[in-house]
Short mmCIF file of C-alpha atoms in Angstrom, two decimals:
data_model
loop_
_atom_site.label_atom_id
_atom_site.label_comp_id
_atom_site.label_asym_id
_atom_site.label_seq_id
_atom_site.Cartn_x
_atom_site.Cartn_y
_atom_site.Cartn_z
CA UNK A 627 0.00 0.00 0.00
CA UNK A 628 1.31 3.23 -1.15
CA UNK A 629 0.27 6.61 1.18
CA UNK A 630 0.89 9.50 -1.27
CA UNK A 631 1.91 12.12 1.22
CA UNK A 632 4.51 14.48 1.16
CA UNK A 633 6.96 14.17 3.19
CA UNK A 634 6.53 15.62 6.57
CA UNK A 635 3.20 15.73 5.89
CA UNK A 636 -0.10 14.28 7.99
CA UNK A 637 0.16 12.92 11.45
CA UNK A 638 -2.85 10.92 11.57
CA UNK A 639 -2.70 7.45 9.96
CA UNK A 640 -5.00 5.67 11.31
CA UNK A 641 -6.87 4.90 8.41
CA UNK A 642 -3.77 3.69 6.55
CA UNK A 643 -3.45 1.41 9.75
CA UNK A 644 -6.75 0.32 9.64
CA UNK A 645 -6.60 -0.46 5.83
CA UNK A 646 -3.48 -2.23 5.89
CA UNK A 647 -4.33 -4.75 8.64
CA UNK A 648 -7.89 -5.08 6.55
CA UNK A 649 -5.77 -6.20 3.48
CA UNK A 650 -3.40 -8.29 5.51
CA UNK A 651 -5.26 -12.24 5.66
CA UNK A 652 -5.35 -11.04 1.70
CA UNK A 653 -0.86 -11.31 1.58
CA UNK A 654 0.27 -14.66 0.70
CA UNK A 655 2.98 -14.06 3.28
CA UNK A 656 0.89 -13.25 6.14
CA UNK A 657 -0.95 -16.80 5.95
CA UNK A 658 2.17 -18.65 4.96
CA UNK A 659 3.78 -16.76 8.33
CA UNK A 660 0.91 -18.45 10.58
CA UNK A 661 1.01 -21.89 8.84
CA UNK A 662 5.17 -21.75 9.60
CA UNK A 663 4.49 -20.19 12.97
CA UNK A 664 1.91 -23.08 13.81
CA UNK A 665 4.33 -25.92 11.91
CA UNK A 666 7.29 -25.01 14.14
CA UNK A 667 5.67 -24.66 17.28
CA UNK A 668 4.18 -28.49 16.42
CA UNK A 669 7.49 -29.42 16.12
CA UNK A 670 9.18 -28.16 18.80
CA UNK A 671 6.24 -29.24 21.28
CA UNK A 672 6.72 -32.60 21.27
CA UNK A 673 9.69 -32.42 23.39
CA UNK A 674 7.31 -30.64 26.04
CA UNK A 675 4.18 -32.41 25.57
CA UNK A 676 6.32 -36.12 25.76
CA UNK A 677 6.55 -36.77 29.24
CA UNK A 678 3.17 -35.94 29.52
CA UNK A 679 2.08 -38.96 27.88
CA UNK A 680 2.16 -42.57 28.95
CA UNK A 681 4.91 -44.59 27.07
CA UNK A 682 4.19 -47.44 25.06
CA UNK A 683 6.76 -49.72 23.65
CA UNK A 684 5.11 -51.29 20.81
CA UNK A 685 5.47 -47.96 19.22
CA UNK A 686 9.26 -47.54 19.20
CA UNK A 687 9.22 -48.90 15.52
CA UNK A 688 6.85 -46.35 14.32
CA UNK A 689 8.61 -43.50 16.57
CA UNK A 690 11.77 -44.70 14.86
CA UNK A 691 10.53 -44.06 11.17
CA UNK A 692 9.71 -40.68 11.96
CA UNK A 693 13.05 -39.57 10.60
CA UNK A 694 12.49 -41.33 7.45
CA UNK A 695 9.10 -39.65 7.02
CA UNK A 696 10.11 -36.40 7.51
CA UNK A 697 13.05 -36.33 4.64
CA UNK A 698 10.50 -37.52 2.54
CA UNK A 699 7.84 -35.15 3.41
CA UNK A 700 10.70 -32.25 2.89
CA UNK A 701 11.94 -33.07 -0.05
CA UNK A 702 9.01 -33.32 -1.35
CA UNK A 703 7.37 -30.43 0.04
CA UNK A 704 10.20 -28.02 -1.55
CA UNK A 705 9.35 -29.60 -5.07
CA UNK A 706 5.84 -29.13 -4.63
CA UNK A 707 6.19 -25.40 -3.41
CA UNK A 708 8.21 -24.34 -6.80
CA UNK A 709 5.56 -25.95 -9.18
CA UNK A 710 3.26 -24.35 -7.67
CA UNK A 711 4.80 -20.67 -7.31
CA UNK A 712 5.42 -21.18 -11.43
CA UNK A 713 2.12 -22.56 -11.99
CA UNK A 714 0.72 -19.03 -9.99
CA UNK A 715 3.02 -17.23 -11.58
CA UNK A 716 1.90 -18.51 -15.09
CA UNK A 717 -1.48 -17.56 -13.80
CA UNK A 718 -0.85 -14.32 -13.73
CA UNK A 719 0.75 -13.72 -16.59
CA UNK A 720 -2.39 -15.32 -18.77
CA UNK A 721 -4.84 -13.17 -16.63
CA UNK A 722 -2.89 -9.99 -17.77
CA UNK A 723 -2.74 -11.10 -21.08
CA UNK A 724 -6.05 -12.24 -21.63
CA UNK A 725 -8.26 -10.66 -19.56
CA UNK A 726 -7.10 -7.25 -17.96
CA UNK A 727 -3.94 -6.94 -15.05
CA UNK A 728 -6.89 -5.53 -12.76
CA UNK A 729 -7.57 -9.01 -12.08
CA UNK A 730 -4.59 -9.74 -10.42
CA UNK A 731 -5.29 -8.45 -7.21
CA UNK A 732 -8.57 -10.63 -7.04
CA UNK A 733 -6.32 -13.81 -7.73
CA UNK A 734 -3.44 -12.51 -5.76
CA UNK A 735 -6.13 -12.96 -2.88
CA UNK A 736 -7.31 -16.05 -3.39
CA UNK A 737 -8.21 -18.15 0.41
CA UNK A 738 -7.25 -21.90 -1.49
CA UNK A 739 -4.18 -21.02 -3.30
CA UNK A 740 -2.98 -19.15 0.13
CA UNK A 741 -3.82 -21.74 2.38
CA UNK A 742 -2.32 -24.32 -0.42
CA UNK A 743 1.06 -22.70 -0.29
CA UNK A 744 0.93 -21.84 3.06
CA UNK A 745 0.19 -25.53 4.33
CA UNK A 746 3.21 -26.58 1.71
CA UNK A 747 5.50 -23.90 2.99
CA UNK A 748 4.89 -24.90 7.32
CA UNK A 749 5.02 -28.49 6.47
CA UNK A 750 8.06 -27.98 4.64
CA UNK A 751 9.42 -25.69 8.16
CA UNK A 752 7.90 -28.22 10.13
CA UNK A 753 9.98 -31.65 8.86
CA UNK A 754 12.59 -29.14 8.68
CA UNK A 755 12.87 -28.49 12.43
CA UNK A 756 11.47 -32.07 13.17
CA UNK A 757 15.00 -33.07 11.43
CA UNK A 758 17.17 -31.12 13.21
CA UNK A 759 15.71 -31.63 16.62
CA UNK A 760 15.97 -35.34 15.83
CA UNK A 761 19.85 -35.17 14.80
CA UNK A 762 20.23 -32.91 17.53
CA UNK A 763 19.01 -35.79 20.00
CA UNK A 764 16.55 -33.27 21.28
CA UNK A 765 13.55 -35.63 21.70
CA UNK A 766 13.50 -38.83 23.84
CA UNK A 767 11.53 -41.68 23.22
CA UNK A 768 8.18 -40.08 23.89
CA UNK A 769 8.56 -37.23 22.10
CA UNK A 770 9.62 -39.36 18.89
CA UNK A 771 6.40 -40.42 19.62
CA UNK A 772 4.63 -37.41 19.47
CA UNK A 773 6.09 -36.08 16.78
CA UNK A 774 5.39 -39.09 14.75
CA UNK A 775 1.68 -38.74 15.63
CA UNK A 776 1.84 -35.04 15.14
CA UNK A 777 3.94 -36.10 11.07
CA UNK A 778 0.51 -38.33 10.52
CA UNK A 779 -1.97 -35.64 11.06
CA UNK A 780 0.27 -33.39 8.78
CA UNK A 781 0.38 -35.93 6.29
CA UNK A 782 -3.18 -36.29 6.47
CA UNK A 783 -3.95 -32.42 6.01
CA UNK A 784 -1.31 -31.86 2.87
CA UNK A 785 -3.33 -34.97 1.54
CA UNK A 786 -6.81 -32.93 1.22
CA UNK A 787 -4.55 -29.89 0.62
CA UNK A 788 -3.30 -31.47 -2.51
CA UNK A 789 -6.38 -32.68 -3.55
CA UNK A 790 -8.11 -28.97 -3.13
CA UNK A 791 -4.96 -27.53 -5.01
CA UNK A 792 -4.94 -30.05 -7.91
CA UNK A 793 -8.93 -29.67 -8.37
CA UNK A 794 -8.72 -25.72 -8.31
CA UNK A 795 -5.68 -25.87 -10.97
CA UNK A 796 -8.15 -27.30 -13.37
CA UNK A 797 -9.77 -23.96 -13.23
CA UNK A 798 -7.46 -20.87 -11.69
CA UNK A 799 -6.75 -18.16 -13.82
CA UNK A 800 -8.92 -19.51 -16.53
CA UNK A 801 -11.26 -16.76 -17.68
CA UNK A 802 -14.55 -17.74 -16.15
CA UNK A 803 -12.69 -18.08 -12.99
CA UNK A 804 -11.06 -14.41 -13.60
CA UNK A 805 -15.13 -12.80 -14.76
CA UNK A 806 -16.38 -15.40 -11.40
CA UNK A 807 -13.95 -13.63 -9.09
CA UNK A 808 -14.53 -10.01 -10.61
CA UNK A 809 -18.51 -10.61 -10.65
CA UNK A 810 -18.38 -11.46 -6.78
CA UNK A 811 -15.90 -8.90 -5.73
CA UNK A 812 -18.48 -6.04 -7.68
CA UNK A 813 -21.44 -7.73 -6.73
CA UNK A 814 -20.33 -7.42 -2.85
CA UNK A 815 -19.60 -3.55 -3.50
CA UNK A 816 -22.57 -2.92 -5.19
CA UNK A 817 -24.80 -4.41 -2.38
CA UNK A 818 -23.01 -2.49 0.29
CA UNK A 819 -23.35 0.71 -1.53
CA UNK A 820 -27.15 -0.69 -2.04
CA UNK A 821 -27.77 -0.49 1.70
CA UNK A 822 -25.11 2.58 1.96
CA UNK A 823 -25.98 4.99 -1.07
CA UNK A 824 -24.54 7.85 0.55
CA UNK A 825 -21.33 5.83 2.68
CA UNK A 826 -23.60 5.27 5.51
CA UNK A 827 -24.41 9.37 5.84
CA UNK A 828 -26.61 11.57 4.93
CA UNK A 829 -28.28 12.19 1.62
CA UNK A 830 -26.03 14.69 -0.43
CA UNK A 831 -27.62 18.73 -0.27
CA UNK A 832 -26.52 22.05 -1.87
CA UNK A 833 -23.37 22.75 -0.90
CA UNK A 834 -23.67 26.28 1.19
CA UNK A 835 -21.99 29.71 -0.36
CA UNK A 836 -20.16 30.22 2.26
CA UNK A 837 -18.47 26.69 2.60
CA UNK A 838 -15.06 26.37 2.99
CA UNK A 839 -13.09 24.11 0.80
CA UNK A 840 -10.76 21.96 1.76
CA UNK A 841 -8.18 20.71 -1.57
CA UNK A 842 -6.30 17.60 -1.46
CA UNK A 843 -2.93 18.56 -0.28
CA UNK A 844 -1.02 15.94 -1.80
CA UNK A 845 -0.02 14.85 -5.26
CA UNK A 846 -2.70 13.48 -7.46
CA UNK A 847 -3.79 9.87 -6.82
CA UNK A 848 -6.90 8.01 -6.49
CA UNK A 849 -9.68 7.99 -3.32
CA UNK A 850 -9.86 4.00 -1.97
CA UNK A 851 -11.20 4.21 1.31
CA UNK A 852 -13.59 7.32 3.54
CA UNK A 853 -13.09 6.75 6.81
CA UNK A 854 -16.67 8.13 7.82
CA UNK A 855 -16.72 7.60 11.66
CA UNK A 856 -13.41 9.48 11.91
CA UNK A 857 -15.05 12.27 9.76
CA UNK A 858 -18.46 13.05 12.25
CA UNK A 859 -16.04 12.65 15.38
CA UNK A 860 -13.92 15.74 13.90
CA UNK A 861 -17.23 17.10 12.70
CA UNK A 862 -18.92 16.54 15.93
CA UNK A 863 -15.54 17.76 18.06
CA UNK A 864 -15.80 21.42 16.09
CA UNK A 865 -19.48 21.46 15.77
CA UNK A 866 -19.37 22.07 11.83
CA UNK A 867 -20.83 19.88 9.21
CA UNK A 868 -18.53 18.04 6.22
CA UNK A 869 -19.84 17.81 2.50
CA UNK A 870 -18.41 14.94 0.94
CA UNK A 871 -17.68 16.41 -2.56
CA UNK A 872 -15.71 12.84 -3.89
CA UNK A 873 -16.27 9.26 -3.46
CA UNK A 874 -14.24 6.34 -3.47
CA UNK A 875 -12.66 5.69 -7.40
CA UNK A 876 -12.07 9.85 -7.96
CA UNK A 877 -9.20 10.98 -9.31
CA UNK A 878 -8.25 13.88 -6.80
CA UNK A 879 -5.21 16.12 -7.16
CA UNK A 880 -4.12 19.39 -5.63
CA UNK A 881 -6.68 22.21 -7.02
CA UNK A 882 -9.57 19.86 -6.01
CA UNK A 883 -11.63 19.90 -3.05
CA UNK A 884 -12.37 16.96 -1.21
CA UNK A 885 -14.85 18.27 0.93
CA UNK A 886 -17.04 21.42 2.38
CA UNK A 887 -17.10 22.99 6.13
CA UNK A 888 -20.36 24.58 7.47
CA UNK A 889 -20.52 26.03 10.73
CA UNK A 890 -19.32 28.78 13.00
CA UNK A 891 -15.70 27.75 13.27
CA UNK A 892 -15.22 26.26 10.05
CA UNK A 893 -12.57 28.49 9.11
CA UNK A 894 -10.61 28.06 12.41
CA UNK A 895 -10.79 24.60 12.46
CA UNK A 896 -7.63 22.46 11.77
CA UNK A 897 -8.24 20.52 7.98
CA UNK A 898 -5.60 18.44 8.54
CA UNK A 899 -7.18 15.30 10.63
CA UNK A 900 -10.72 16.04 7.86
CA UNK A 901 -8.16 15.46 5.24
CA UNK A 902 -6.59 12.35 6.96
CA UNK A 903 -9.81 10.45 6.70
CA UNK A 904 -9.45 10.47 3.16
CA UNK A 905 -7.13 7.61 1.81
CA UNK A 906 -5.49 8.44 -1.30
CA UNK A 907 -3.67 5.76 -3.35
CA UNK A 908 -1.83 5.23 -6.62
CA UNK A 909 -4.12 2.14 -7.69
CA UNK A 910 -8.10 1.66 -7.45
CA UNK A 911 -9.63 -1.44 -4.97
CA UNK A 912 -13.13 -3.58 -5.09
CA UNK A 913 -13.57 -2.58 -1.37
CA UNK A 914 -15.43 0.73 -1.58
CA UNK A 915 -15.94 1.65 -5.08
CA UNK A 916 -18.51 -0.11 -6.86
CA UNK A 917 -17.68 1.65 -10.29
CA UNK A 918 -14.47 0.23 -10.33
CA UNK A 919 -15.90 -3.79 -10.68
CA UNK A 920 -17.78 -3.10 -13.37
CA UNK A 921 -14.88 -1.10 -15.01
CA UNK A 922 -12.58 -4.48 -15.09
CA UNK A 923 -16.04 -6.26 -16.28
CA UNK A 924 -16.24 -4.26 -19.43
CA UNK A 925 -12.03 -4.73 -19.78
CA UNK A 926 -12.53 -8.26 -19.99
CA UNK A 927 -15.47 -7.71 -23.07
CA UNK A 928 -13.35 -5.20 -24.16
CA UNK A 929 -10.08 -7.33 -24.75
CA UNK A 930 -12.73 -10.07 -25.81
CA UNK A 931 -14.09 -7.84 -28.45
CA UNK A 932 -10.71 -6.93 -29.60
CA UNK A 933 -9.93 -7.75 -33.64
CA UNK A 934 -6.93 -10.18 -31.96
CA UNK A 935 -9.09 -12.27 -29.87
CA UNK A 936 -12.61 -11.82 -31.47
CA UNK A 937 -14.34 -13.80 -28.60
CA UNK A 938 -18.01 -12.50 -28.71
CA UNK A 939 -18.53 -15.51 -26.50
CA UNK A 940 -16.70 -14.28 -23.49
CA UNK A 941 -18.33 -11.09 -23.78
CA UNK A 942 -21.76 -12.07 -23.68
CA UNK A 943 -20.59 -14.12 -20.33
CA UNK A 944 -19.37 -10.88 -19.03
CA UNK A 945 -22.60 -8.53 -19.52
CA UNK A 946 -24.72 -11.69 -17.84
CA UNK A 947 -22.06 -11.19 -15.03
CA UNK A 948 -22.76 -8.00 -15.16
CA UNK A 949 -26.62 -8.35 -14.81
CA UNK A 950 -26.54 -10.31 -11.91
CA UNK A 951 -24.54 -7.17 -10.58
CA UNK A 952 -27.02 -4.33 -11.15
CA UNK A 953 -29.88 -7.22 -9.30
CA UNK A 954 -27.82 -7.28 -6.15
CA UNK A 955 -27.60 -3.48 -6.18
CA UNK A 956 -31.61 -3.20 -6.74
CA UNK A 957 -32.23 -6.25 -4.29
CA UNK A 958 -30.13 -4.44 -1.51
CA UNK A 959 -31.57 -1.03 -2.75
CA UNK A 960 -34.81 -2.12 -2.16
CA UNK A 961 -34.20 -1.74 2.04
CA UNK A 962 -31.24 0.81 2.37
CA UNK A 963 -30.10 1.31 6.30
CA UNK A 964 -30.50 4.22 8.14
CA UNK A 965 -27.57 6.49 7.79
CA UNK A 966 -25.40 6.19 10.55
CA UNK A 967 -23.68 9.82 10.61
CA UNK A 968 -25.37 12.70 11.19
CA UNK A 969 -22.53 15.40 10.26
CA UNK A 970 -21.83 13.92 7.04
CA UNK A 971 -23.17 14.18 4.22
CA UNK A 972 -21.66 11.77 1.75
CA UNK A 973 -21.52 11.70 -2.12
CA UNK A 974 -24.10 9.90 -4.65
CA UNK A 975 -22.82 7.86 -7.28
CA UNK A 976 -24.88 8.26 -10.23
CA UNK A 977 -26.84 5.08 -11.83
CA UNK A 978 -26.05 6.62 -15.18
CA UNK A 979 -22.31 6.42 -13.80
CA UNK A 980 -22.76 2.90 -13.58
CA UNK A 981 -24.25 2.28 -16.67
CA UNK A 982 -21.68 4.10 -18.81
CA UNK A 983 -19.17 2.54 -16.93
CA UNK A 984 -20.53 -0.93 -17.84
CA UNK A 985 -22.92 -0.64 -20.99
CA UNK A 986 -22.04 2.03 -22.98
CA UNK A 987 -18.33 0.83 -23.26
CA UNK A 988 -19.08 -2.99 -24.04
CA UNK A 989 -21.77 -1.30 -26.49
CA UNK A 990 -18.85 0.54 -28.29
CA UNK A 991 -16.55 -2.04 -28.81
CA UNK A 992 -18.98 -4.46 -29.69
CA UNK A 993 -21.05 -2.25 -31.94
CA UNK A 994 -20.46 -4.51 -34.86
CA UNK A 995 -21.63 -7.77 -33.60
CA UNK A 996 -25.17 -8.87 -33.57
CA UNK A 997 -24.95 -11.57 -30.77
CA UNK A 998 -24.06 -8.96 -28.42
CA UNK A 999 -25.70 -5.87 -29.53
CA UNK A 1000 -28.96 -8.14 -28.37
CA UNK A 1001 -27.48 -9.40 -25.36
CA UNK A 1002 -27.03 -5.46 -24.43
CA UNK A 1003 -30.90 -5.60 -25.15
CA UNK A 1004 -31.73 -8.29 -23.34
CA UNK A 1005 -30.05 -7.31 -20.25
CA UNK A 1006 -31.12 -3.63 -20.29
CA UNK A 1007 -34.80 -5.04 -20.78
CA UNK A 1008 -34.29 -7.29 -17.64
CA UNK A 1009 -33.63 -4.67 -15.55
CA UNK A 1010 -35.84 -1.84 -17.13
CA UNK A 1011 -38.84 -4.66 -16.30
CA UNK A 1012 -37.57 -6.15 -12.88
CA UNK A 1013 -36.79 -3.23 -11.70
CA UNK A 1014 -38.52 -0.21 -13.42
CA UNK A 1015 -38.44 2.56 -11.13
CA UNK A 1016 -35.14 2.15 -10.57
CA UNK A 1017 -33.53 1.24 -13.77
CA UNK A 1018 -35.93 2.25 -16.98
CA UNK A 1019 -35.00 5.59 -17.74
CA UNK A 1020 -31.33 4.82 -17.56
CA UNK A 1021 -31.94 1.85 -18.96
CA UNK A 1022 -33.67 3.06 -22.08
CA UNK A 1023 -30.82 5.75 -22.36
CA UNK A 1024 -28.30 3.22 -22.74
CA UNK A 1025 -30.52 0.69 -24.64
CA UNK A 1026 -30.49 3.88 -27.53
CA UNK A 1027 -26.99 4.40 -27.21
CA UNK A 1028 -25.95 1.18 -27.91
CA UNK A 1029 -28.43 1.23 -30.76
CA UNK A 1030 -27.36 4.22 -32.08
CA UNK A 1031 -23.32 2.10 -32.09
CA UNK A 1032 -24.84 -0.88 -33.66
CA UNK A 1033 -27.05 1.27 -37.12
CA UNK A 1034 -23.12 3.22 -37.71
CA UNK A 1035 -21.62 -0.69 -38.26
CA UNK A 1036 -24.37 -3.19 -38.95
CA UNK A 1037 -25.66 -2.62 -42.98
CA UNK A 1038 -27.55 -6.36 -42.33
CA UNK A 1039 -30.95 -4.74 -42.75
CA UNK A 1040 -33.08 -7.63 -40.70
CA UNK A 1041 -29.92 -7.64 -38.15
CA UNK A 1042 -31.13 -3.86 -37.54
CA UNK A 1043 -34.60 -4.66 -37.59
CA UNK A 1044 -34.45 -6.98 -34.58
CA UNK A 1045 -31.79 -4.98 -32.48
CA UNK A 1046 -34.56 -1.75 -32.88
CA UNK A 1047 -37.87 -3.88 -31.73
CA UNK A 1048 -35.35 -5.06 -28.92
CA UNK A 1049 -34.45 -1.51 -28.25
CA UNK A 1050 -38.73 -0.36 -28.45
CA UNK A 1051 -39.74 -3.11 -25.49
CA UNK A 1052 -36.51 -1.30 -23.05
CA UNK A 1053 -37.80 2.11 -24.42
CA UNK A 1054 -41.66 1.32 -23.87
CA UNK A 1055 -40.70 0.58 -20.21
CA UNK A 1056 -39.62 4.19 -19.16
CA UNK A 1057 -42.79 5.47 -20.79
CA UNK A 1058 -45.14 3.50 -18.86
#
């Protein structure tokens, strides 16, 4: 994570705190850490745990393989952990290529390829240190015995581990997994911003005359994270009242203001800690900014769409993804929660936004192809009819912008025919 902040600058970081430890259980390394942690400690306990336990000579045979086992289970281990880092690492490189980079921070996060490496990496540590404390005479005959117990449960989790990382190979990084993990990652923004329009405050207003601006005071970079509560307890400490005048996904640089003071001592009041609320970064995240999902969505179609790949298929795939995106906004819309802050006032995020940043693109770079000119229809009708006081007049707006695409590129005369009845039954919707 990457604080743009001059140097000097800002003494408040909590946010950045409280963002980083968010994004932690997403590192590879922290959950590989743990698993070592947990696989040493296993190891090094059976010394201690030993005398604890009644001895039993018919398993000095078994507490004599031990050693055996656990040059087998290292050796192993260390060939597994490289195939797999190359077989990630080929991952990657295929998502870039044929889907769109954004996507690498959804795989990079992945719970079964981190707790795959991380269970190959502290088994690995944990024959490791079972070998040396075994050529270091460190364990008597009990604790042999206890760490050959404690080598059969490992050897009994790597064995479902491997089976869970063999089964998800089939499929990671392939590009329904990629539009899968981009579809749930926008779908869980969208409903919290559903229930949240406004960040959990109060419904944007007219920004006052006599407002004071605050600017960003750093160099430009992008908003990924409000911290609202910290906002109303400044607000609420200097008894003023804080327009939110960006959201989360803005592009904010120095000459723009982030945000409006009301009140008596809004011009006495020190910006600093209203500024520190706001983190700024160089790249975008899924976390808070629903617009961003559905940009990577329409990347994917886009690249799909491309002359090189010509892959109408994937596209359609992607605007169904997309569908079942704009129903968990209205489904979540449907029962917003009361806004939690009362000195706040946060931003709106247009629906049009959302649209453009979804439809409208998709609808340009596939303006020449029938099959998903009427998918565009199709979905657009879905939601103008599900949905109609919600979504018809935008829909309708963007069902005749993509129509208008298609009649500059399709000369197919019954092609144009069907995409404008499609277009009438979204249209007819807003004018019911």
């Amino acid at each position: 994570m990457t604080r743009i902040r001059k140097a000097g600058e800002g003494t408040r970081l909590i946010l950045e705190v409280r963002k980083y430890i968010s994004r932690l259980p997403e590192k590879i390394w922290f959950r590989a850490m743990l698993f070592s942690l947990a696989a040493i400690l296993a190891a090094t306990a059976a010394e201690w745990i030993g005398p604890l336990v009644p001895y039993k000579s018919d398993l000095e045979l078994a507490s004599g393989s031990v050693g055996g086992i656990l040059k087998i289970l290292a050796s192993s281990m260390l060939a597994v952990i490289a195939f797999s880092v190359s077989i990630m690492v080929s991952a990657y490189g295929s998502a870039t290529s044929t889907a769109t980079p954004r996507t690498i921070a959804l795989m990079l996060a992945d719970d079964r390829s981190q707790n795959a490496l991380s269970t190959f990496l502290g088994t690995f540590l944990f024959s490791i240190v079972g070998i040396i404390g075994l050529s270091a005479g460190f364990y008597d005959n009990r604790g042999r015995i206890i760490l050959f117990f404690a080598t059969i449960a490992v050897i009994v989790l790597i064995t479902g581990t491997l089976i869970n990382w063999i089964q998800q190979l089939s499929t990671f990084g392939r590009m329904n997994d990629l539009i899968e993990r981009v579809e749930k990652a926008t779908a869980k923004a969208l409903r919290w911003h559903g229930q949240h329009p406004y960040l959990n405050a109060q419904p944007p207003v007219d920004i006052p005359e006599d407002a004071i601006s605050l600017q960003c005071d750093i160099s430009s970079g992008v908003v990924t994270s409000i911290d609202l509560e910290a906002l109303e307890e400044t607000a609420e400490e200097h008894g003023v009242t804080v327009y939110l005048a960006i959201h989360p996904g803005k592009l904010v640089y120095p000459a723009r203001p982030l945000l409006y003071l009301k009140g008596q001592k809004a011009i006495e009041v020190d910006p600093q800690p209203f500024r520190d609320a706001i983190l700024i970064e160089h790249d975008r995240s899924f976390d808070q900014d629903p617009r961003f999902g559905l940009v990577v969505l329409s990347e994917i179609a886009s690249r799909a769409l491309s002359p090189a790949v010509n892959d109408p298929g994937t596209a359609i795939s992607v605007l169904d993804s997309g569908l079942r995106c704009f129903e968990a906004l209205a489904q979540s819309s449907a029962e917003p929660e009361e806004p939690k802050f009362k000195r706040v006032h946060g931003p709106e995020i247009e629906l049009r936004d959302l649209f453009t940043d979804f439809f409208t693109k998709i609808a340009r770079d596939g303006a020449g192809m029938v099959e998903v000119q009427q998918r565009i229809q199709l979905c657009l009708l879905a939601l103008a009819k599900s949905w109609p006081e919600l979504f018809s007049a935008t829909a309708s707006e963007a069902s005749r912008n993509a129509l208008a695409r298609a009649e500059e590129v399709i000369i197919h005369e019954p092609d144009i025919a069907d995409l404008k009845a499609r277009s009438q039954k979204v249209v007819e919707t807003s004018e019911k």
